[in-house]
Amino acid sequence: DTLDDKVLESTLAESLADLVPDEKTVSEDEFVEVVGGALEAVGGTLLFKMCVQNEGEGQHVAAASVGDGGNRQFLLLTLPTGGGALKVETIS
């Protein structure tokens, strides 16, 4: 079954909210650990990750997939390197 995009986004964001501190520098290893754990909970797979500069601010970015075959959904996860809210978006 395909999860509704908004349900999938909110489920991942909620599961990650408690794991990511608001005001702490987040290392790449911490980002991968948190994202990997959340994806495991929904049967997802981390496809790749990188750190980028966005308007002068560092951000961890990851792409992931959930499901397989015709039910596969792709996600984009972003988190400021300085801490804050993780953003989860489905990609069509």
Short mmCIF file of N, CA and C in Angstrom, two decimals:
data_model
loop_
_atom_site.label_atom_id
_atom_site.label_comp_id
_atom_site.label_asym_id
_atom_site.label_seq_id
_atom_site.Cartn_x
_atom_site.Cartn_y
_atom_site.Cartn_z
N ASP A 1 0.83 -1.19 0.00
CA ASP A 1 0.00 0.00 0.00
C ASP A 1 0.87 1.25 0.00
N THR A 2 0.47 2.24 -0.78
CA THR A 2 1.18 3.50 -0.82
C THR A 2 0.68 4.38 0.32
N LEU A 3 1.62 4.90 1.08
CA LEU A 3 1.24 5.84 2.14
C LEU A 3 0.93 7.18 1.50
N ASP A 4 -0.08 7.86 2.01
CA ASP A 4 -0.39 9.21 1.56
C ASP A 4 0.85 10.08 1.78
N ASP A 5 1.19 10.93 0.80
CA ASP A 5 2.39 11.75 0.90
C ASP A 5 2.45 12.55 2.20
N LYS A 6 1.36 13.21 2.54
CA LYS A 6 1.36 14.06 3.75
C LYS A 6 1.50 13.21 5.01
N VAL A 7 0.88 12.03 5.02
CA VAL A 7 0.99 11.13 6.18
C VAL A 7 2.43 10.66 6.32
N LEU A 8 3.05 10.29 5.22
CA LEU A 8 4.44 9.85 5.24
C LEU A 8 5.36 10.97 5.71
N GLU A 9 5.18 12.16 5.17
CA GLU A 9 6.00 13.30 5.58
C GLU A 9 5.85 13.58 7.07
N SER A 10 4.61 13.63 7.55
CA SER A 10 4.40 13.97 8.95
C SER A 10 4.87 12.86 9.88
N THR A 11 4.71 11.60 9.47
CA THR A 11 5.17 10.48 10.29
C THR A 11 6.68 10.53 10.48
N LEU A 12 7.40 10.75 9.38
CA LEU A 12 8.86 10.85 9.48
C LEU A 12 9.29 12.07 10.27
N ALA A 13 8.67 13.20 10.01
CA ALA A 13 9.03 14.43 10.71
C ALA A 13 8.79 14.29 12.21
N GLU A 14 7.65 13.68 12.60
CA GLU A 14 7.35 13.49 14.02
C GLU A 14 8.35 12.54 14.66
N SER A 15 8.72 11.47 13.98
CA SER A 15 9.64 10.51 14.57
C SER A 15 11.03 11.11 14.72
N LEU A 16 11.36 12.09 13.90
CA LEU A 16 12.67 12.72 13.97
C LEU A 16 12.71 13.92 14.90
N ALA A 17 11.56 14.49 15.20
CA ALA A 17 11.53 15.74 15.98
C ALA A 17 12.20 15.59 17.33
N ASP A 18 11.98 14.48 18.00
CA ASP A 18 12.55 14.29 19.33
C ASP A 18 14.03 13.94 19.28
N LEU A 19 14.51 13.51 18.13
CA LEU A 19 15.89 13.05 18.02
C LEU A 19 16.86 14.15 17.62
N VAL A 20 16.35 15.24 17.06
CA VAL A 20 17.21 16.30 16.57
C VAL A 20 17.10 17.52 17.49
N PRO A 21 18.17 17.87 18.18
CA PRO A 21 18.11 19.05 19.06
C PRO A 21 17.93 20.33 18.27
N ASP A 22 17.24 21.30 18.86
CA ASP A 22 16.95 22.55 18.18
C ASP A 22 18.19 23.43 17.99
N GLU A 23 19.05 23.45 18.98
CA GLU A 23 20.18 24.39 18.96
C GLU A 23 21.50 23.67 19.16
N LYS A 24 21.89 22.83 18.23
CA LYS A 24 23.14 22.10 18.34
C LYS A 24 23.65 21.83 16.94
N THR A 25 24.94 21.95 16.75
CA THR A 25 25.51 21.62 15.46
C THR A 25 25.34 20.12 15.24
N VAL A 26 24.81 19.77 14.10
CA VAL A 26 24.53 18.38 13.77
C VAL A 26 25.58 17.88 12.79
N SER A 27 26.31 16.84 13.19
CA SER A 27 27.34 16.28 12.30
C SER A 27 26.68 15.41 11.23
N GLU A 28 27.45 15.11 10.20
CA GLU A 28 26.94 14.26 9.13
C GLU A 28 26.60 12.87 9.67
N ASP A 29 27.44 12.36 10.58
CA ASP A 29 27.18 11.04 11.17
C ASP A 29 25.88 11.03 11.96
N GLU A 30 25.64 12.10 12.73
CA GLU A 30 24.39 12.19 13.51
C GLU A 30 23.19 12.26 12.58
N PHE A 31 23.31 13.03 11.53
CA PHE A 31 22.23 13.16 10.55
C PHE A 31 21.90 11.79 9.95
N VAL A 32 22.92 11.06 9.52
CA VAL A 32 22.71 9.74 8.91
C VAL A 32 22.09 8.78 9.92
N GLU A 33 22.54 8.83 11.16
CA GLU A 33 22.01 7.94 12.19
C GLU A 33 20.53 8.21 12.44
N VAL A 34 20.17 9.47 12.57
CA VAL A 34 18.78 9.84 12.83
C VAL A 34 17.88 9.51 11.65
N VAL A 35 18.31 9.90 10.45
CA VAL A 35 17.51 9.64 9.25
C VAL A 35 17.41 8.14 9.00
N GLY A 36 18.51 7.43 9.15
CA GLY A 36 18.50 5.98 8.94
C GLY A 36 17.53 5.28 9.87
N GLY A 37 17.52 5.68 11.14
CA GLY A 37 16.60 5.08 12.11
C GLY A 37 15.15 5.35 11.76
N ALA A 38 14.86 6.56 11.35
CA ALA A 38 13.48 6.91 10.99
C ALA A 38 13.04 6.18 9.73
N LEU A 39 13.93 6.07 8.75
CA LEU A 39 13.59 5.37 7.52
C LEU A 39 13.37 3.88 7.79
N GLU A 40 14.17 3.33 8.67
CA GLU A 40 14.01 1.92 9.03
C GLU A 40 12.62 1.67 9.61
N ALA A 41 12.13 2.63 10.39
CA ALA A 41 10.81 2.49 11.03
C ALA A 41 9.67 2.44 10.01
N VAL A 42 9.86 3.05 8.84
CA VAL A 42 8.81 3.05 7.82
C VAL A 42 9.19 2.19 6.61
N GLY A 43 10.25 1.38 6.77
CA GLY A 43 10.67 0.50 5.68
C GLY A 43 11.32 1.23 4.54
N GLY A 44 11.98 2.34 4.83
CA GLY A 44 12.62 3.14 3.78
C GLY A 44 14.09 2.84 3.62
N THR A 45 14.67 3.39 2.56
CA THR A 45 16.07 3.20 2.24
C THR A 45 16.71 4.55 1.95
N LEU A 46 17.85 4.82 2.58
CA LEU A 46 18.61 6.02 2.29
C LEU A 46 19.32 5.83 0.95
N LEU A 47 19.09 6.74 0.00
CA LEU A 47 19.70 6.62 -1.32
C LEU A 47 21.04 7.34 -1.38
N PHE A 48 21.08 8.58 -0.90
CA PHE A 48 22.33 9.31 -0.81
C PHE A 48 22.16 10.48 0.14
N LYS A 49 23.29 11.03 0.56
CA LYS A 49 23.29 12.19 1.45
C LYS A 49 24.44 13.09 1.07
N MET A 50 24.30 14.37 1.39
CA MET A 50 25.36 15.33 1.14
C MET A 50 25.14 16.54 2.03
N CYS A 51 26.15 17.37 2.12
CA CYS A 51 26.02 18.62 2.85
C CYS A 51 26.19 19.74 1.82
N VAL A 52 25.24 20.69 1.82
CA VAL A 52 25.26 21.77 0.84
C VAL A 52 25.14 23.12 1.53
N GLN A 53 25.48 24.17 0.83
CA GLN A 53 25.27 25.53 1.31
C GLN A 53 24.02 26.08 0.65
N ASN A 54 23.09 26.59 1.45
CA ASN A 54 21.85 27.15 0.93
C ASN A 54 21.69 28.54 1.53
N GLU A 55 21.86 29.56 0.71
CA GLU A 55 21.78 30.95 1.16
C GLU A 55 22.73 31.21 2.33
N GLY A 56 23.96 30.68 2.22
CA GLY A 56 24.97 30.91 3.23
C GLY A 56 24.87 30.02 4.46
N GLU A 57 23.88 29.15 4.50
CA GLU A 57 23.70 28.26 5.65
C GLU A 57 23.93 26.82 5.21
N GLY A 58 24.70 26.07 6.01
CA GLY A 58 24.94 24.67 5.70
C GLY A 58 23.70 23.84 5.97
N GLN A 59 23.44 22.87 5.11
CA GLN A 59 22.31 21.97 5.28
C GLN A 59 22.73 20.55 4.93
N HIS A 60 22.28 19.61 5.76
CA HIS A 60 22.40 18.20 5.42
C HIS A 60 21.20 17.89 4.53
N VAL A 61 21.44 17.17 3.45
CA VAL A 61 20.37 16.79 2.52
C VAL A 61 20.48 15.30 2.26
N ALA A 62 19.35 14.62 2.27
CA ALA A 62 19.33 13.19 1.96
C ALA A 62 18.15 12.89 1.05
N ALA A 63 18.35 11.91 0.19
CA ALA A 63 17.26 11.38 -0.63
C ALA A 63 17.00 9.96 -0.15
N ALA A 64 15.73 9.58 -0.13
CA ALA A 64 15.36 8.25 0.36
C ALA A 64 14.18 7.73 -0.45
N SER A 65 13.97 6.43 -0.35
CA SER A 65 12.79 5.84 -0.98
C SER A 65 12.08 4.97 0.04
N VAL A 66 10.76 4.89 -0.14
CA VAL A 66 9.92 4.07 0.71
C VAL A 66 9.04 3.24 -0.22
N GLY A 67 8.93 1.95 0.04
CA GLY A 67 8.13 1.07 -0.81
C GLY A 67 8.95 0.56 -1.98
N ASP A 68 8.29 -0.19 -2.86
CA ASP A 68 9.00 -0.68 -4.03
C ASP A 68 8.04 -0.81 -5.21
N GLY A 69 8.63 -1.02 -6.37
CA GLY A 69 7.83 -1.14 -7.59
C GLY A 69 6.99 0.10 -7.83
N GLY A 70 5.74 -0.13 -8.22
CA GLY A 70 4.82 0.97 -8.51
C GLY A 70 4.42 1.76 -7.29
N ASN A 71 4.68 1.21 -6.10
CA ASN A 71 4.32 1.91 -4.86
C ASN A 71 5.49 2.70 -4.27
N ARG A 72 6.61 2.77 -4.99
CA ARG A 72 7.77 3.47 -4.45
C ARG A 72 7.52 4.97 -4.40
N GLN A 73 7.92 5.56 -3.28
CA GLN A 73 7.84 7.01 -3.11
C GLN A 73 9.25 7.50 -2.78
N PHE A 74 9.58 8.69 -3.27
CA PHE A 74 10.88 9.27 -3.01
C PHE A 74 10.72 10.46 -2.08
N LEU A 75 11.69 10.61 -1.18
CA LEU A 75 11.66 11.67 -0.18
C LEU A 75 12.93 12.50 -0.24
N LEU A 76 12.80 13.77 0.09
CA LEU A 76 13.94 14.67 0.26
C LEU A 76 13.89 15.13 1.71
N LEU A 77 14.98 14.91 2.45
CA LEU A 77 15.05 15.30 3.85
C LEU A 77 16.16 16.33 3.99
N THR A 78 15.87 17.46 4.65
CA THR A 78 16.87 18.50 4.85
C THR A 78 16.90 18.92 6.32
N LEU A 79 18.09 19.22 6.80
CA LEU A 79 18.28 19.66 8.18
C LEU A 79 19.43 20.65 8.22
N PRO A 80 19.21 21.84 8.80
CA PRO A 80 20.32 22.80 8.93
C PRO A 80 21.44 22.20 9.76
N THR A 81 22.69 22.43 9.38
CA THR A 81 23.82 21.90 10.13
C THR A 81 23.89 22.52 11.53
N GLY A 82 23.29 23.69 11.70
CA GLY A 82 23.28 24.35 13.00
C GLY A 82 22.14 23.89 13.89
N GLY A 83 21.42 22.86 13.47
CA GLY A 83 20.28 22.36 14.26
C GLY A 83 19.00 23.04 13.82
N GLY A 84 17.90 22.51 14.29
CA GLY A 84 16.59 23.04 13.92
C GLY A 84 15.69 21.94 13.45
N ALA A 85 14.67 22.33 12.73
CA ALA A 85 13.65 21.39 12.30
C ALA A 85 14.07 20.63 11.05
N LEU A 86 13.83 19.33 11.05
CA LEU A 86 14.04 18.52 9.88
C LEU A 86 12.86 18.70 8.95
N LYS A 87 13.13 18.93 7.68
CA LYS A 87 12.07 19.08 6.69
C LYS A 87 12.02 17.82 5.85
N VAL A 88 10.83 17.25 5.71
CA VAL A 88 10.62 16.04 4.91
C VAL A 88 9.65 16.37 3.80
N GLU A 89 10.04 16.12 2.55
CA GLU A 89 9.17 16.39 1.41
C GLU A 89 9.13 15.16 0.51
N THR A 90 7.95 14.87 -0.02
CA THR A 90 7.86 13.81 -1.02
C THR A 90 8.22 14.42 -2.37
N ILE A 91 8.84 13.61 -3.21
CA ILE A 91 9.26 14.06 -4.53
C ILE A 91 8.50 13.26 -5.56
N SER A 92 7.84 13.96 -6.45
CA SER A 92 7.07 13.29 -7.50
C SER A 92 7.89 13.19 -8.77
#
